[in-house]
């Protein structure tokens, strides 16, 4: 039986509900249109190393606002940071975390993508997203004191 895909309208409605119910109610964002721009830009940075300056430029927001909103996404479990492995002896350690939203479907809705097919250019990114969440779940369940890194 093929997997059931949720249409973009349903996912977009979820994003709108999240914006109005969660963020507005928490008072975390003073401007919902600005936060909506930030979310769309954050979705394009999904699975990539976070560059607050570039994201701020793309979303037309101050860098510090972008950083604090990423922290809000992390604190509300809407997204997760994947920290780099920093105990390398052979070469300089990477200092920038990657960011993953909690669901690839939300990424699709925010980026207005159709269903991602294995032959598409974006399949690798969405596959990495799936692998990250599976590994993170395993670590949380089996060994909660350990942390996953890249």
PDB file of C-alpha atoms in Angstrom:
ATOM      1  CA  UNK A   1       0.000   0.000   0.000  1.00  0.00           C
ATOM      2  CA  UNK A   2       1.573   3.329  -1.024  1.00  0.00           C
ATOM      3  CA  UNK A   3       2.252   5.958   1.597  1.00  0.00           C
ATOM      4  CA  UNK A   4      -0.448   8.583   1.965  1.00  0.00           C
ATOM      5  CA  UNK A   5       0.778  12.089   1.196  1.00  0.00           C
ATOM      6  CA  UNK A   6      -0.682  15.102   2.920  1.00  0.00           C
ATOM      7  CA  UNK A   7      -1.538  17.845   0.459  1.00  0.00           C
ATOM      8  CA  UNK A   8       0.141  21.247   0.621  1.00  0.00           C
ATOM      9  CA  UNK A   9      -3.112  22.991   1.586  1.00  0.00           C
ATOM     10  CA  UNK A  10      -3.371  20.942   4.780  1.00  0.00           C
ATOM     11  CA  UNK A  11       0.284  21.551   5.621  1.00  0.00           C
ATOM     12  CA  UNK A  12      -0.063  25.283   4.895  1.00  0.00           C
ATOM     13  CA  UNK A  13      -3.109  25.419   7.183  1.00  0.00           C
ATOM     14  CA  UNK A  14      -1.032  23.810   9.931  1.00  0.00           C
ATOM     15  CA  UNK A  15       1.699  26.441   9.478  1.00  0.00           C
ATOM     16  CA  UNK A  16      -0.911  29.236   9.639  1.00  0.00           C
ATOM     17  CA  UNK A  17      -2.443  27.724  12.781  1.00  0.00           C
ATOM     18  CA  UNK A  18       0.995  27.425  14.343  1.00  0.00           C
ATOM     19  CA  UNK A  19       1.694  31.077  13.576  1.00  0.00           C
ATOM     20  CA  UNK A  20      -1.545  32.366  15.044  1.00  0.00           C
ATOM     21  CA  UNK A  21      -2.011  30.010  17.974  1.00  0.00           C
ATOM     22  CA  UNK A  22       1.515  29.350  19.190  1.00  0.00           C
ATOM     23  CA  UNK A  23       3.743  32.243  18.245  1.00  0.00           C
ATOM     24  CA  UNK A  24       1.160  35.018  18.647  1.00  0.00           C
ATOM     25  CA  UNK A  25      -0.122  33.545  21.921  1.00  0.00           C
ATOM     26  CA  UNK A  26       3.396  33.263  23.296  1.00  0.00           C
ATOM     27  CA  UNK A  27       4.168  36.803  22.240  1.00  0.00           C
ATOM     28  CA  UNK A  28       7.439  35.487  20.842  1.00  0.00           C
ATOM     29  CA  UNK A  29       7.167  37.463  17.625  1.00  0.00           C
ATOM     30  CA  UNK A  30       5.931  41.034  17.524  1.00  0.00           C
ATOM     31  CA  UNK A  31       5.300  40.870  13.789  1.00  0.00           C
ATOM     32  CA  UNK A  32       3.647  37.757  12.382  1.00  0.00           C
ATOM     33  CA  UNK A  33       4.391  38.714   8.743  1.00  0.00           C
ATOM     34  CA  UNK A  34       8.088  39.031   9.615  1.00  0.00           C
ATOM     35  CA  UNK A  35       7.997  35.720  11.461  1.00  0.00           C
ATOM     36  CA  UNK A  36       6.276  34.110   8.449  1.00  0.00           C
ATOM     37  CA  UNK A  37       9.131  35.382   6.211  1.00  0.00           C
ATOM     38  CA  UNK A  38      11.604  33.992   8.713  1.00  0.00           C
ATOM     39  CA  UNK A  39       9.905  30.564   8.700  1.00  0.00           C
ATOM     40  CA  UNK A  40      10.007  30.383   4.903  1.00  0.00           C
ATOM     41  CA  UNK A  41      13.687  31.319   4.923  1.00  0.00           C
ATOM     42  CA  UNK A  42      14.414  28.870   7.748  1.00  0.00           C
ATOM     43  CA  UNK A  43      12.797  26.122   5.664  1.00  0.00           C
ATOM     44  CA  UNK A  44      15.255  26.809   2.850  1.00  0.00           C
ATOM     45  CA  UNK A  45      18.086  26.392   5.377  1.00  0.00           C
ATOM     46  CA  UNK A  46      16.690  23.073   6.614  1.00  0.00           C
ATOM     47  CA  UNK A  47      19.425  20.362   6.841  1.00  0.00           C
ATOM     48  CA  UNK A  48      22.134  22.953   6.192  1.00  0.00           C
ATOM     49  CA  UNK A  49      24.625  24.696   8.434  1.00  0.00           C
ATOM     50  CA  UNK A  50      22.940  27.730   9.955  1.00  0.00           C
ATOM     51  CA  UNK A  51      24.319  31.052   8.789  1.00  0.00           C
ATOM     52  CA  UNK A  52      22.371  33.654  10.752  1.00  0.00           C
ATOM     53  CA  UNK A  53      23.734  36.556   8.695  1.00  0.00           C
ATOM     54  CA  UNK A  54      22.623  35.089   5.351  1.00  0.00           C
ATOM     55  CA  UNK A  55      19.237  34.028   6.691  1.00  0.00           C
ATOM     56  CA  UNK A  56      18.713  37.476   8.219  1.00  0.00           C
ATOM     57  CA  UNK A  57      19.561  39.087   4.897  1.00  0.00           C
ATOM     58  CA  UNK A  58      17.187  36.791   2.979  1.00  0.00           C
ATOM     59  CA  UNK A  59      14.353  37.342   5.495  1.00  0.00           C
ATOM     60  CA  UNK A  60      15.075  41.101   5.741  1.00  0.00           C
ATOM     61  CA  UNK A  61      15.451  40.902   9.510  1.00  0.00           C
ATOM     62  CA  UNK A  62      18.146  41.742  12.054  1.00  0.00           C
ATOM     63  CA  UNK A  63      20.625  38.911  12.687  1.00  0.00           C
ATOM     64  CA  UNK A  64      19.877  38.840  16.421  1.00  0.00           C
ATOM     65  CA  UNK A  65      16.132  38.464  15.732  1.00  0.00           C
ATOM     66  CA  UNK A  66      16.826  35.505  13.457  1.00  0.00           C
ATOM     67  CA  UNK A  67      19.035  33.897  16.083  1.00  0.00           C
ATOM     68  CA  UNK A  68      16.410  34.355  18.811  1.00  0.00           C
ATOM     69  CA  UNK A  69      13.661  32.972  16.553  1.00  0.00           C
ATOM     70  CA  UNK A  70      15.740  29.885  15.774  1.00  0.00           C
ATOM     71  CA  UNK A  71      16.107  29.443  19.535  1.00  0.00           C
ATOM     72  CA  UNK A  72      12.310  29.727  19.890  1.00  0.00           C
ATOM     73  CA  UNK A  73      11.823  27.035  17.234  1.00  0.00           C
ATOM     74  CA  UNK A  74      14.262  24.833  19.131  1.00  0.00           C
ATOM     75  CA  UNK A  75      12.681  25.557  22.537  1.00  0.00           C
ATOM     76  CA  UNK A  76       9.160  24.814  21.248  1.00  0.00           C
ATOM     77  CA  UNK A  77      10.377  21.577  19.588  1.00  0.00           C
ATOM     78  CA  UNK A  78       9.448  22.850  16.139  1.00  0.00           C
ATOM     79  CA  UNK A  79      13.047  22.333  15.121  1.00  0.00           C
ATOM     80  CA  UNK A  80      16.314  20.878  16.347  1.00  0.00           C
ATOM     81  CA  UNK A  81      19.940  21.843  16.095  1.00  0.00           C
ATOM     82  CA  UNK A  82      22.512  19.213  15.177  1.00  0.00           C
ATOM     83  CA  UNK A  83      25.788  20.338  16.680  1.00  0.00           C
ATOM     84  CA  UNK A  84      29.092  19.644  14.928  1.00  0.00           C
ATOM     85  CA  UNK A  85      31.597  17.157  16.261  1.00  0.00           C
ATOM     86  CA  UNK A  86      34.278  19.263  17.938  1.00  0.00           C
ATOM     87  CA  UNK A  87      36.808  16.768  19.294  1.00  0.00           C
ATOM     88  CA  UNK A  88      38.756  16.270  16.103  1.00  0.00           C
ATOM     89  CA  UNK A  89      42.546  16.147  16.347  1.00  0.00           C
ATOM     90  CA  UNK A  90      43.302  15.986  12.619  1.00  0.00           C
ATOM     91  CA  UNK A  91      41.683  19.204  11.447  1.00  0.00           C
ATOM     92  CA  UNK A  92      39.936  22.339  12.603  1.00  0.00           C
ATOM     93  CA  UNK A  93      36.503  21.577  14.002  1.00  0.00           C
ATOM     94  CA  UNK A  94      33.382  22.952  12.353  1.00  0.00           C
ATOM     95  CA  UNK A  95      31.685  25.419  14.670  1.00  0.00           C
ATOM     96  CA  UNK A  96      28.301  25.808  12.978  1.00  0.00           C
ATOM     97  CA  UNK A  97      25.244  23.722  13.810  1.00  0.00           C
ATOM     98  CA  UNK A  98      22.769  22.374  11.281  1.00  0.00           C
ATOM     99  CA  UNK A  99      19.047  22.918  11.774  1.00  0.00           C
ATOM    100  CA  UNK A 100      16.158  20.549  11.093  1.00  0.00           C
ATOM    101  CA  UNK A 101      12.472  21.409  11.325  1.00  0.00           C
ATOM    102  CA  UNK A 102      10.430  18.729  13.059  1.00  0.00           C
ATOM    103  CA  UNK A 103       8.700  17.435   9.925  1.00  0.00           C
ATOM    104  CA  UNK A 104       9.738  17.311   6.265  1.00  0.00           C
ATOM    105  CA  UNK A 105       6.108  17.935   5.278  1.00  0.00           C
ATOM    106  CA  UNK A 106       6.255  21.326   6.958  1.00  0.00           C
ATOM    107  CA  UNK A 107       9.426  22.070   5.011  1.00  0.00           C
ATOM    108  CA  UNK A 108       7.552  21.141   1.829  1.00  0.00           C
ATOM    109  CA  UNK A 109       4.661  23.446   2.738  1.00  0.00           C
ATOM    110  CA  UNK A 110       6.887  26.378   3.617  1.00  0.00           C
ATOM    111  CA  UNK A 111       8.922  25.943   0.429  1.00  0.00           C
ATOM    112  CA  UNK A 112       5.787  25.165  -1.643  1.00  0.00           C
ATOM    113  CA  UNK A 113       7.211  21.894  -2.942  1.00  0.00           C
ATOM    114  CA  UNK A 114       5.152  19.071  -4.399  1.00  0.00           C
ATOM    115  CA  UNK A 115       5.691  15.543  -3.154  1.00  0.00           C
ATOM    116  CA  UNK A 116       9.426  14.815  -3.242  1.00  0.00           C
ATOM    117  CA  UNK A 117      10.251  11.912  -5.548  1.00  0.00           C
ATOM    118  CA  UNK A 118      13.439   9.783  -5.370  1.00  0.00           C
ATOM    119  CA  UNK A 119      14.624  11.102  -8.744  1.00  0.00           C
ATOM    120  CA  UNK A 120      14.229  14.778  -7.729  1.00  0.00           C
ATOM    121  CA  UNK A 121      17.145  17.054  -6.865  1.00  0.00           C
ATOM    122  CA  UNK A 122      15.818  17.616  -3.333  1.00  0.00           C
ATOM    123  CA  UNK A 123      15.464  13.949  -2.437  1.00  0.00           C
ATOM    124  CA  UNK A 124      18.882  13.767  -0.718  1.00  0.00           C
ATOM    125  CA  UNK A 125      18.054  16.677   1.575  1.00  0.00           C
ATOM    126  CA  UNK A 126      14.724  15.142   2.583  1.00  0.00           C
ATOM    127  CA  UNK A 127      16.345  11.729   3.042  1.00  0.00           C
ATOM    128  CA  UNK A 128      18.980  13.308   5.332  1.00  0.00           C
ATOM    129  CA  UNK A 129      16.123  14.905   7.270  1.00  0.00           C
ATOM    130  CA  UNK A 130      14.493  11.494   7.761  1.00  0.00           C
ATOM    131  CA  UNK A 131      17.771   9.849   8.816  1.00  0.00           C
ATOM    132  CA  UNK A 132      18.495  12.654  11.305  1.00  0.00           C
ATOM    133  CA  UNK A 133      15.119  12.264  13.005  1.00  0.00           C
ATOM    134  CA  UNK A 134      15.384   8.486  13.137  1.00  0.00           C
ATOM    135  CA  UNK A 135      18.874   8.643  14.659  1.00  0.00           C
ATOM    136  CA  UNK A 136      17.835  11.384  17.088  1.00  0.00           C
ATOM    137  CA  UNK A 137      14.852   9.313  18.217  1.00  0.00           C
ATOM    138  CA  UNK A 138      17.081   6.280  18.721  1.00  0.00           C
ATOM    139  CA  UNK A 139      19.595   8.308  20.761  1.00  0.00           C
ATOM    140  CA  UNK A 140      16.806   9.877  22.851  1.00  0.00           C
ATOM    141  CA  UNK A 141      15.283   6.466  23.542  1.00  0.00           C
ATOM    142  CA  UNK A 142      18.404   4.350  24.069  1.00  0.00           C
ATOM    143  CA  UNK A 143      20.987   6.723  25.398  1.00  0.00           C
ATOM    144  CA  UNK A 144      19.468  10.066  26.453  1.00  0.00           C
ATOM    145  CA  UNK A 145      22.702  11.372  28.009  1.00  0.00           C
ATOM    146  CA  UNK A 146      24.538  11.102  24.707  1.00  0.00           C
ATOM    147  CA  UNK A 147      24.143  13.546  21.888  1.00  0.00           C
ATOM    148  CA  UNK A 148      24.078  13.202  18.170  1.00  0.00           C
ATOM    149  CA  UNK A 149      26.487  15.338  16.149  1.00  0.00           C
ATOM    150  CA  UNK A 150      27.882  15.557  12.627  1.00  0.00           C
TER     151      UNK A 150
END
